Coordinates of C-alpha atoms in Angstrom, one line a residue:
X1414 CA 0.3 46.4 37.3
X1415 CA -3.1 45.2 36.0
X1416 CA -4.8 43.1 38.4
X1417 CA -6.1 40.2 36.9
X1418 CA -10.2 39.9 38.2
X1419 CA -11.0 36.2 39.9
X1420 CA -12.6 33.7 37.5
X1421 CA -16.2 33.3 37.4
X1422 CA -18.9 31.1 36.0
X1423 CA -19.7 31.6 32.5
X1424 CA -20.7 29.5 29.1
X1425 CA -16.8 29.1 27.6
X1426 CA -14.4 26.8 28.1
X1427 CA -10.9 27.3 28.5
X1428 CA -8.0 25.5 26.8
X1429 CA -5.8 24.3 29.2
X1430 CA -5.1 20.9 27.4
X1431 CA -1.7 20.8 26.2
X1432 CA 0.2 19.1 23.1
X1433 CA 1.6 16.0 24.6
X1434 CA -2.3 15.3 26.0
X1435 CA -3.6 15.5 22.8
X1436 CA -1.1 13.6 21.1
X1437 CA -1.4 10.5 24.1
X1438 CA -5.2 10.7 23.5
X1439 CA -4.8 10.1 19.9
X1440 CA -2.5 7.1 20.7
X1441 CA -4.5 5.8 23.9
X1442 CA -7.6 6.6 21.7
X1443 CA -7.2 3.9 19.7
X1444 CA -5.9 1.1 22.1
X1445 CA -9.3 -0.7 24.5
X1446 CA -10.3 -3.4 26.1
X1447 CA -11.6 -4.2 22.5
X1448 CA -7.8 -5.3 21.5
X1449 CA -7.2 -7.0 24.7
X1450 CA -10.1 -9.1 25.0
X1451 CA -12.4 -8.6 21.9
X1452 CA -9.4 -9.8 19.6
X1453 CA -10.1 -13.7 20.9
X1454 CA -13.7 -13.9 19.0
X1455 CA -12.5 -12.8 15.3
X1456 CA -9.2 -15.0 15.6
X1457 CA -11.4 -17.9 16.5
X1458 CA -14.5 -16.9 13.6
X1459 CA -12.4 -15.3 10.6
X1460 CA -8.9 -16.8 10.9
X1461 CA -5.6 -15.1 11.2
X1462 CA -5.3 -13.8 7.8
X1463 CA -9.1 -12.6 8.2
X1464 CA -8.5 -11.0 11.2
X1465 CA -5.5 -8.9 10.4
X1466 CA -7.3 -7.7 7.1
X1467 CA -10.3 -6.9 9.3
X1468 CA -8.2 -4.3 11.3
X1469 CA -6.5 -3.1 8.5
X1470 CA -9.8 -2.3 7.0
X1471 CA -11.1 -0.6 10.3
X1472 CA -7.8 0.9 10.2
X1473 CA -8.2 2.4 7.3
X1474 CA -11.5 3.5 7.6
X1475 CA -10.6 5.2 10.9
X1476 CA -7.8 6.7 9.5
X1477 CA -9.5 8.3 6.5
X1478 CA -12.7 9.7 9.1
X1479 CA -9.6 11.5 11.3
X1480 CA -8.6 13.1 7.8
X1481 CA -11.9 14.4 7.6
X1482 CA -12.4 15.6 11.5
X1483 CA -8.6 16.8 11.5
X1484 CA -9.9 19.4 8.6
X1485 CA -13.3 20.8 10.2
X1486 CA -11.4 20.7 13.8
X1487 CA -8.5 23.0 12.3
X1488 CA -10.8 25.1 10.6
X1489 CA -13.5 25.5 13.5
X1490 CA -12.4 24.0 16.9
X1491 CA -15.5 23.2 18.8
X1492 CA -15.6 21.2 21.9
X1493 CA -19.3 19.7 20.3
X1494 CA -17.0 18.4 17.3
X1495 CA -19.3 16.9 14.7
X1496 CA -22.4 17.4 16.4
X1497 CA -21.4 21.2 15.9
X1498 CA -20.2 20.4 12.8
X1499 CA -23.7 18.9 11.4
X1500 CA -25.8 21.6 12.3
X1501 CA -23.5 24.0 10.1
X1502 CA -23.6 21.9 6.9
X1503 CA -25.6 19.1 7.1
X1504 CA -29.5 19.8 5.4
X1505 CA -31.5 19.9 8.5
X1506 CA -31.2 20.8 12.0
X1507 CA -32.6 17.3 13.0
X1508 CA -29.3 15.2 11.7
X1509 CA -27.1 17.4 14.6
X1510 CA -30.1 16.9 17.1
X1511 CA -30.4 12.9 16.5
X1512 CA -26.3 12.3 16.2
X1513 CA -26.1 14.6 19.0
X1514 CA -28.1 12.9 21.5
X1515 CA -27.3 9.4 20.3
X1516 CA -23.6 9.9 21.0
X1517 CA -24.1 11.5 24.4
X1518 CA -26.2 7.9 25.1
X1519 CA -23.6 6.1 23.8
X1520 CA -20.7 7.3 25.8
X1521 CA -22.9 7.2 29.0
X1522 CA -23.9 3.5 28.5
X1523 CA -20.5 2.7 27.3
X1524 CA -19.3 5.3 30.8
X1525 CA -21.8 2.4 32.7
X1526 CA -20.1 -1.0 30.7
X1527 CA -16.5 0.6 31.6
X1528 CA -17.3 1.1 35.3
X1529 CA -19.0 -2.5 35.3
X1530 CA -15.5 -3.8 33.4
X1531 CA -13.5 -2.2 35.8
X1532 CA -15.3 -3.3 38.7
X1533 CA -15.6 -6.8 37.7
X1534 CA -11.3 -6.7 37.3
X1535 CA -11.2 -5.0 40.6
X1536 CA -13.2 -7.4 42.4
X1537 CA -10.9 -10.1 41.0
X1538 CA -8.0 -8.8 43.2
X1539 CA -10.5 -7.9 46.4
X1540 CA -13.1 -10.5 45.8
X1541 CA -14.4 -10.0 49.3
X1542 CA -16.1 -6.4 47.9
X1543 CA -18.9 -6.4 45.6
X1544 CA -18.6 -5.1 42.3
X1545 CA -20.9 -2.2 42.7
X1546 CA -18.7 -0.4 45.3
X1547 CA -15.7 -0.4 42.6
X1548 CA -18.1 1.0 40.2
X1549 CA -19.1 3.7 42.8
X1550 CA -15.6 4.2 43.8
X1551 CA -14.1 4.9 40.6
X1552 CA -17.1 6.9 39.1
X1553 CA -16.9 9.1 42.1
X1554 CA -12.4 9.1 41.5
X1555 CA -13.1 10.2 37.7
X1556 CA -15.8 12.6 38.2
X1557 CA -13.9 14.2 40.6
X1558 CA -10.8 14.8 37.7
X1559 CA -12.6 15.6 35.7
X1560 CA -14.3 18.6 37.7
X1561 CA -11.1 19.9 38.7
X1562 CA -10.0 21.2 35.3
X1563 CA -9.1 19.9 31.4
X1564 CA -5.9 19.7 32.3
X1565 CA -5.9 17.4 35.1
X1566 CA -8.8 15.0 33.2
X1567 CA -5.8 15.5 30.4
X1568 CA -2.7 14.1 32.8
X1569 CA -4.7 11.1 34.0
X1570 CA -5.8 10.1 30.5
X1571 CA -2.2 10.3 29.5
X1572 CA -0.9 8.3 31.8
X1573 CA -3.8 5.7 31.5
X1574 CA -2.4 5.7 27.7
X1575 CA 1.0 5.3 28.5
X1576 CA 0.5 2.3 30.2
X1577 CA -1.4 1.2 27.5
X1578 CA 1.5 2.0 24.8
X1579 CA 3.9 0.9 26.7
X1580 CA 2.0 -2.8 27.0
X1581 CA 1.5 -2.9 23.2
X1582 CA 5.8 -2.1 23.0
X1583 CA 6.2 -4.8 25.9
X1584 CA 3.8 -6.9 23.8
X1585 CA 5.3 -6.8 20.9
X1586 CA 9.0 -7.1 21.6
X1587 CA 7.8 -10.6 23.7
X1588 CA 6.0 -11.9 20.6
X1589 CA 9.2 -11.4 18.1
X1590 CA 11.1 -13.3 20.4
X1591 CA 8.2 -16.1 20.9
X1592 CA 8.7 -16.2 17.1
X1593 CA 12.5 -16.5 16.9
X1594 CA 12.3 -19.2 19.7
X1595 CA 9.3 -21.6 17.8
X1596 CA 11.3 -21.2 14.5
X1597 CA 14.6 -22.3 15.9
X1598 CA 13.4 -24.7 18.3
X1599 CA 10.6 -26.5 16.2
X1600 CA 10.3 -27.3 12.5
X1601 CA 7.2 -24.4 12.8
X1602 CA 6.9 -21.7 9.6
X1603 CA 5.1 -19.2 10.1
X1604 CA 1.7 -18.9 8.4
X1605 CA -1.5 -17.2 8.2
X1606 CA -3.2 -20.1 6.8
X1607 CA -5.2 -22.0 9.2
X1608 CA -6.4 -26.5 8.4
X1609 CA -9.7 -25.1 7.1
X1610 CA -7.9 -22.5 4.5
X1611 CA -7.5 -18.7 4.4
X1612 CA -10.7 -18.0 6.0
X1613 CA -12.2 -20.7 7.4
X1614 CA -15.7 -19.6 7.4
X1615 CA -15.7 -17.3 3.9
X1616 CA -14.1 -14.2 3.2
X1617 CA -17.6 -12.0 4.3
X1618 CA -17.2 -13.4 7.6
X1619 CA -15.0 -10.7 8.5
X1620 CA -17.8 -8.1 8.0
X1621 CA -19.5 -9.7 10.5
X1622 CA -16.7 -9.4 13.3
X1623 CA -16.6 -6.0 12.1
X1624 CA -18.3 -5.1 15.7
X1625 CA -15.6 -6.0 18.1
X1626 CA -12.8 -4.9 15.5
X1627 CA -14.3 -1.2 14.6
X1628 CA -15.0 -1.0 18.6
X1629 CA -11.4 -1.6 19.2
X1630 CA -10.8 1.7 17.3
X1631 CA -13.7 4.0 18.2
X1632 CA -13.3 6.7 21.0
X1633 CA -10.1 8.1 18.6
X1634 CA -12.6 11.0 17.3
X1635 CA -12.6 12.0 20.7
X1636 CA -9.4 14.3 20.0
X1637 CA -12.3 16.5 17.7
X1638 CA -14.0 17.3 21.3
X1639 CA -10.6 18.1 23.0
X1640 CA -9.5 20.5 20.0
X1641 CA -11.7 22.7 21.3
X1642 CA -9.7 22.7 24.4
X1643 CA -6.6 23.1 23.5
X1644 CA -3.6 25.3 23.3
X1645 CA -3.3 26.0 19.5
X1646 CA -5.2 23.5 17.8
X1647 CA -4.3 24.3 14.1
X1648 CA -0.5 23.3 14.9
X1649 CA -1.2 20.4 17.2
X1650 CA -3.7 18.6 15.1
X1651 CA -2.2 18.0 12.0
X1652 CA 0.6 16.5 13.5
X1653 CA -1.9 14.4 15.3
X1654 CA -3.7 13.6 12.3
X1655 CA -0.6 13.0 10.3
X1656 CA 1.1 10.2 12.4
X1657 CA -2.0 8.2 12.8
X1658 CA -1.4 5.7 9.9
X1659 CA 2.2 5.1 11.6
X1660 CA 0.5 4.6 15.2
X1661 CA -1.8 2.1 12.9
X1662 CA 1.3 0.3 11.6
X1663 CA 3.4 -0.1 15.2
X1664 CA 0.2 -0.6 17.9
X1665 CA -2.1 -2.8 15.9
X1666 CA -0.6 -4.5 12.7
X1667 CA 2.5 -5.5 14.3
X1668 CA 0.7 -6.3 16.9
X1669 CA -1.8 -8.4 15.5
X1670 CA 0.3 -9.9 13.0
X1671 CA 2.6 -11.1 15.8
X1672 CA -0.9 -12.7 17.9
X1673 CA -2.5 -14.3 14.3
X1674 CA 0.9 -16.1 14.0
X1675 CA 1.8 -17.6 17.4
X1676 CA -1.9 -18.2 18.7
X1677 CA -3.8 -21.2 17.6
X1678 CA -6.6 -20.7 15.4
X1679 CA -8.7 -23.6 17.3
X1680 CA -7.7 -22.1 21.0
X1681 CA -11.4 -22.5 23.0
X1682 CA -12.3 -18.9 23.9
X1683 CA -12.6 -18.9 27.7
X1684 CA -12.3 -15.2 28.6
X1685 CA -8.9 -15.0 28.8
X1686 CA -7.0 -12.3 26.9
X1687 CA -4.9 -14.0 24.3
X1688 CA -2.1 -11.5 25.0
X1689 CA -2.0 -13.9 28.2
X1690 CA -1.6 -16.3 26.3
X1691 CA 1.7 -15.4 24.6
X1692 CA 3.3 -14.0 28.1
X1693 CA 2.6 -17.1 29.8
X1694 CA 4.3 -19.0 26.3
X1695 CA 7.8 -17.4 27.3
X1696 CA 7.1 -18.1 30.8
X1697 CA 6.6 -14.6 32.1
X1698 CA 5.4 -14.8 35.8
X1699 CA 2.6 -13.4 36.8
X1700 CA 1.1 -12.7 33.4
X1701 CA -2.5 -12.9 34.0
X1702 CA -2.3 -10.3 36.9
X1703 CA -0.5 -7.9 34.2
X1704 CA -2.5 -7.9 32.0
X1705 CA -5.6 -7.7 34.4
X1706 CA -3.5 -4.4 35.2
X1707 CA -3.1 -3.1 31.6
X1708 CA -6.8 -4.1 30.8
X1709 CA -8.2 -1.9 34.0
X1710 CA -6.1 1.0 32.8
X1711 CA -7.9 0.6 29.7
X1712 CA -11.8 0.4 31.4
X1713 CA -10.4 3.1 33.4
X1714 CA -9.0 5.4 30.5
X1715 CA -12.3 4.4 28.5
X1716 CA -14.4 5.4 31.4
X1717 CA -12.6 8.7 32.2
X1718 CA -13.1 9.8 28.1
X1719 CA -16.6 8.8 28.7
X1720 CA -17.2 11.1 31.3
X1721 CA -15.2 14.0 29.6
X1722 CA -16.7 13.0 26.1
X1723 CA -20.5 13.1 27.1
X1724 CA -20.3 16.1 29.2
X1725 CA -18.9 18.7 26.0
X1726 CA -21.1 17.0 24.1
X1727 CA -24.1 18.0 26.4
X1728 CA -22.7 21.5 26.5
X1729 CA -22.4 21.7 23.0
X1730 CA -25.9 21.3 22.3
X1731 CA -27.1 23.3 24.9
X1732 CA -25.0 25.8 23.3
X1733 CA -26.8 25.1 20.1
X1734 CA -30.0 24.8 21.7
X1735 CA -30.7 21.2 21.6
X1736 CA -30.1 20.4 25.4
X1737 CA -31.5 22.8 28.5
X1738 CA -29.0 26.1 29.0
X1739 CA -28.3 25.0 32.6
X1740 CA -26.0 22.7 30.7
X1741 CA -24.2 25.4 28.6
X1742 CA -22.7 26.8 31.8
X1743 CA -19.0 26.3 33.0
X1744 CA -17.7 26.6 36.5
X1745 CA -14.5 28.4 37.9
X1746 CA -12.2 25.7 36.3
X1747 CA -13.9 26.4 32.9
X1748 CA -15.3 22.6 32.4
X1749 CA -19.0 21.9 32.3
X1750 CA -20.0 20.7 36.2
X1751 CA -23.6 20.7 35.4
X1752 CA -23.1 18.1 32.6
X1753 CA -20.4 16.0 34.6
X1754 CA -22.4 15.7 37.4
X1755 CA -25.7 14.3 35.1
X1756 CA -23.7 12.1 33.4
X1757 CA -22.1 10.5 36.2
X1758 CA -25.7 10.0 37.9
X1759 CA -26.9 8.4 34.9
X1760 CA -24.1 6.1 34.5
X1761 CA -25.2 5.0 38.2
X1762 CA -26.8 2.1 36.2
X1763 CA -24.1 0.2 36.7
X1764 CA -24.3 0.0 40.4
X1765 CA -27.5 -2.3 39.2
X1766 CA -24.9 -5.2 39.6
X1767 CA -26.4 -5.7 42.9
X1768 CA -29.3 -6.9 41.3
X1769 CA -28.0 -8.3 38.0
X1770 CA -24.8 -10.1 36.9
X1771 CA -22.4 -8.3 35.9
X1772 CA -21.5 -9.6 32.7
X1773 CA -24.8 -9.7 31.7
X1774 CA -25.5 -5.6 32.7
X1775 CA -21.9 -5.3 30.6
X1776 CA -23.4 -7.1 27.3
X1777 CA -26.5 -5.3 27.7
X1778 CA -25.0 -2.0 27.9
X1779 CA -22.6 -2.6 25.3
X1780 CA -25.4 -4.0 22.3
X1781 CA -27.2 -0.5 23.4
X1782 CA -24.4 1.6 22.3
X1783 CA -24.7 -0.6 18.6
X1784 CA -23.2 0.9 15.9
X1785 CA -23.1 5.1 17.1
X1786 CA -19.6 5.3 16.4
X1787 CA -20.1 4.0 12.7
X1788 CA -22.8 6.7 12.4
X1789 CA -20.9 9.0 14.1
X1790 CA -17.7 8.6 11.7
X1791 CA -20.5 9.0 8.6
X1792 CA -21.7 12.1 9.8
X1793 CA -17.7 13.5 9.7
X1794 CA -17.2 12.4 6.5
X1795 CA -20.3 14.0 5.3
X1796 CA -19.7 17.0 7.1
X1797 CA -15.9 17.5 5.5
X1798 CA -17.3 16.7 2.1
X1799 CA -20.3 19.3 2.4
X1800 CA -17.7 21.9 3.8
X1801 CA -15.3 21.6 1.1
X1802 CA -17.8 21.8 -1.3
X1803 CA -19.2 25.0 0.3
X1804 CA -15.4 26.5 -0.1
X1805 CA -14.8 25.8 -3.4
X1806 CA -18.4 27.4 -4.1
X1807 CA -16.7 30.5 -2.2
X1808 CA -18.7 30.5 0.6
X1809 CA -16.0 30.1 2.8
X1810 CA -12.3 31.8 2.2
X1811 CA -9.6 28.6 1.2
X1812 CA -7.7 30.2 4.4
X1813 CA -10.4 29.0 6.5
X1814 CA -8.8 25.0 5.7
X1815 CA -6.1 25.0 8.2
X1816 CA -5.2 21.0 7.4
X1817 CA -6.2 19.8 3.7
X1818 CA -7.7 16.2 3.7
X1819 CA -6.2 14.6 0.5
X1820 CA -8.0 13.1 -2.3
X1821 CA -11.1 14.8 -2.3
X1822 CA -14.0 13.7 -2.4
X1823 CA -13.1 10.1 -2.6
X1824 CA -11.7 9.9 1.1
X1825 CA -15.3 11.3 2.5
X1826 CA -17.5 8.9 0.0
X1827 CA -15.3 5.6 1.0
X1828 CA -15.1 6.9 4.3
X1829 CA -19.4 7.1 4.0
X1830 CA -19.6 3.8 2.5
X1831 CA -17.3 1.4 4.5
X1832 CA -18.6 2.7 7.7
X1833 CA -21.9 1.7 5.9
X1834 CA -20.9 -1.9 5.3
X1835 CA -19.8 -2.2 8.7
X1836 CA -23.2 -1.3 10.1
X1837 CA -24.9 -3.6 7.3
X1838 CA -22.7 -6.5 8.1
X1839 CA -22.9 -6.6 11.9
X1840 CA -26.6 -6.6 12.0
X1841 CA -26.0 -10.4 10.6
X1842 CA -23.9 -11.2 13.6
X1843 CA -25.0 -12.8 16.7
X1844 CA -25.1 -9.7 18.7
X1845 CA -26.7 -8.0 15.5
X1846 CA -30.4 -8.2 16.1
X1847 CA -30.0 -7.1 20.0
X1848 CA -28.1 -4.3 18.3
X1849 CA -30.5 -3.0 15.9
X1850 CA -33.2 -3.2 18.2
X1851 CA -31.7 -1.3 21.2
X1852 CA -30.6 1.8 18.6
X1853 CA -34.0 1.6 16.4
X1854 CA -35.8 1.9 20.1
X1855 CA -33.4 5.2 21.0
X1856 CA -33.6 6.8 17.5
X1857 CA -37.2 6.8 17.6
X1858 CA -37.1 8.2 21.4
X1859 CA -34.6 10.5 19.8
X1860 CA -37.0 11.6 16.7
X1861 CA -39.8 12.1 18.6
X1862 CA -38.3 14.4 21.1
X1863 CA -37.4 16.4 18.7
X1864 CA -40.8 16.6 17.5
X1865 CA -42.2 17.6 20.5
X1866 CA -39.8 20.1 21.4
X1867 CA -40.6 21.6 18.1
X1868 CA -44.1 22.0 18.6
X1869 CA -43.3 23.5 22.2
X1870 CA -41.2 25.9 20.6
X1871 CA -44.1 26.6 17.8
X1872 CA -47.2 26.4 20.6
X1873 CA -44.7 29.5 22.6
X1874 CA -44.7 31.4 20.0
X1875 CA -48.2 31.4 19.5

């Protein structure tokens, strides 16, 4: 018998994710604090009927950018996803360099907000210990998993989504029966139509809650990064890919559908989850404290994707040299220490709630992270479009498409231009300016980085 030499440090990692991971990422993927919380601020600006057509539309749009990812993913699984993916058809090197380094920002300051969320639910059932030893404890609990291997950071995300899904269910079932009770018991009909008409402040007010709804969904393209970590990603994915518009249909427009009719459209917005609302309607005990439960699972699930997220994508680039080649390395377990262990100390920020308050360090962190995942969803549709064309010019073999994205090339170009109108229309929301200003500062950080390193490079050479 062969013996079978120990396992050492080298620059590839392994897939030890499984199918029912991937498929509970996909499904936790798309369920946040975003729907838990953010929900209350477009029921209260747009309306009910505005608000349900603003997550179909984010829906839709996140729906048709997983068509896209789902094909390059099949054809060439990559733990860098479409950072990878942008340096092999987009123009110029700098488009993968800039997306590259923005996401990795993104996912560490959103890593920070996450630990700051969770510790600020934490410290509502201990109030005795300061919020900055929860975010220390549970950056130092998911850094941890998600040294050991793939597979364990795989098991605890897919429990954190199960308790998700199964809140959404619970939700849902609770809210047809609220229903059934109002119409029997009271003269109510149900109606999307609020005293002030379909949308009480014009239908283009719904582009402008487009931040909190599109946030609710981002973090799903996440299952691009764990493809490349996975057993047999050109079976798994399509599957994946394939039952997102029905995951669409149960977890969010039932869902939402269910909240825009029961929940008053002039409800003051006090920080309180209107899914609390609707438990404490059918006189569910304890409802607060269950959903405080089901919305740190959520920071927690966030925060642990964060971690996982940002490290492959510092790996990936220092694979493609756009990041130091310390980070390119993979320990024993086959996952990226080096980049874990950097992220984590930069997502130490959030122990600044000693100093600051810590919904103020959240908001902050949050308008820093802006619109990446709009940009990021552009940059996959323009990747699948420039990949498709480069096959039917017969630079590629048609074998190499694994999983066919339909309707090409209008699914890319909408895809393009709806994740362009979301950007547009959120920079005329409150938060909008804050927004704009924190990502113009880190693209130009970004840009001239890349400047510099080129003229190192050129200076070495010479």
């Amino acid at each position: 018998m062969q013996e079978v030499p120990p396992p050492q440090e080298g620059t590839t990692l392994r897939r030890t994710l499984k199918r029912r991971h991937l498929l509970m990422m996909s499904l936790g993927g798309t369920i946040g604090t975003g729907l838990f919380i953010g929900i209350a601020e477009p029921l209260h600006t747009v309306g009910p009927l505005g608000t349900l057509l603003a997550y179909l539309i984010a829906g839709s749009v996140m729906m048709m950018t997983m068509m896209c990812l789902g094909e390059l993913s099949c054809a060439f699984p990559h733990s860098g996803s479409f950072q990878h993916y942008a340096l092999m058809f987009l123009p110029h090197p700098i488009w993968s360099y800039a997306i590259g380094w923005l996401y990795w920002l993104s996912w560490v300051f959103s890593l920070a907000a996450d630990l700051t969320a969770a510790g600020l639910i934490a410290h509502q059932f201990m109030p005795d210990i300061p919020v900055y030893y929860f975010c220390l404890g549970i950056l130092l609990l998911l850094t941890a998993v998600n040294l050991l291997s793939a597979n364990v950071f795989g098991e605890c995300e897919y429990w954190l989504s199960a308790i998700k899904v199964f809140a959404i269910i619970f939700f849902i079932l609770i809210g047809l029966y609220l229903i059934i009770q109002m119409y029997n018991q009271t003269p109510w009909q149900p109606t999307l139509k609020t005293a002030d008409g379909w949308f009480p402040h014009g239908v283009w007010s719904i582009f402008i809650c487009m931040t909190i709804v599109v946030y609710s969904f981002q973090g799903v393209e996440l299952v691009g990064n764990a493809a490349g970590e996975t057993e047999s990603p050109q079976k798994v994915l399509p599957k994946v890919i394939k039952g997102i518009g029905v995951r669409i249909i149960l977890f969010y427009v039932l869902a939402i559908s269910i909240l825009a009719l029961v929940y008053p459209y002039n409800h003051p917005i006090r920080g309180v989850s209107p899914f609390v609302w609707v438990f404490e309607r059918v006189g569910l005990p304890s409802a607060g404290t269950l959903m405080l439960i089901v919305i740190l699972s959520a920071a927690l699930s966030a925060a642990n994707s964060a971690i996982y997220a940002s490290s492959r994508m510092l790996w990936s680039m220092a694979k493609d040299g756009f990041a130091p080649k310390v980070f390119a390395s993979v320990n024993m377990q086959g996952v990226p220490a080096k980049g874990i262990l950097f992220t984590a100390a930069i997502a130490l920020v959030s122990l600044l709630t000693k100093y600051i308050s810590a919904q103020t360090l959240y908001l902050y962190l949050i308008a820093s992270t802006g619109q990446v995942g709009c940009l990021a969803w552009m940059v996959i549709a323009w990747c699948q479009y420039r990949f498709r064309k480069q096959v039917n010019a017969g630079l590629y073999p048609q074998e190499t498409i694994k999983y066919r994205s339909p309707f090409f090339p209008w699914i890319a170009w909408i895809s393009i231009v709806l994740n362009a109108a979301v950007i547009l229309g959120t920079w005329f929301s409150p938060q909008g300016m804050s927004m704009l200003v924190a990502e113009g500062v880190l693209l130009i950080i970004i840009l001239a980085s890349y400047r510099w390193r080129e003229r190192l490079e050129c200076s070495s050479l010479n």
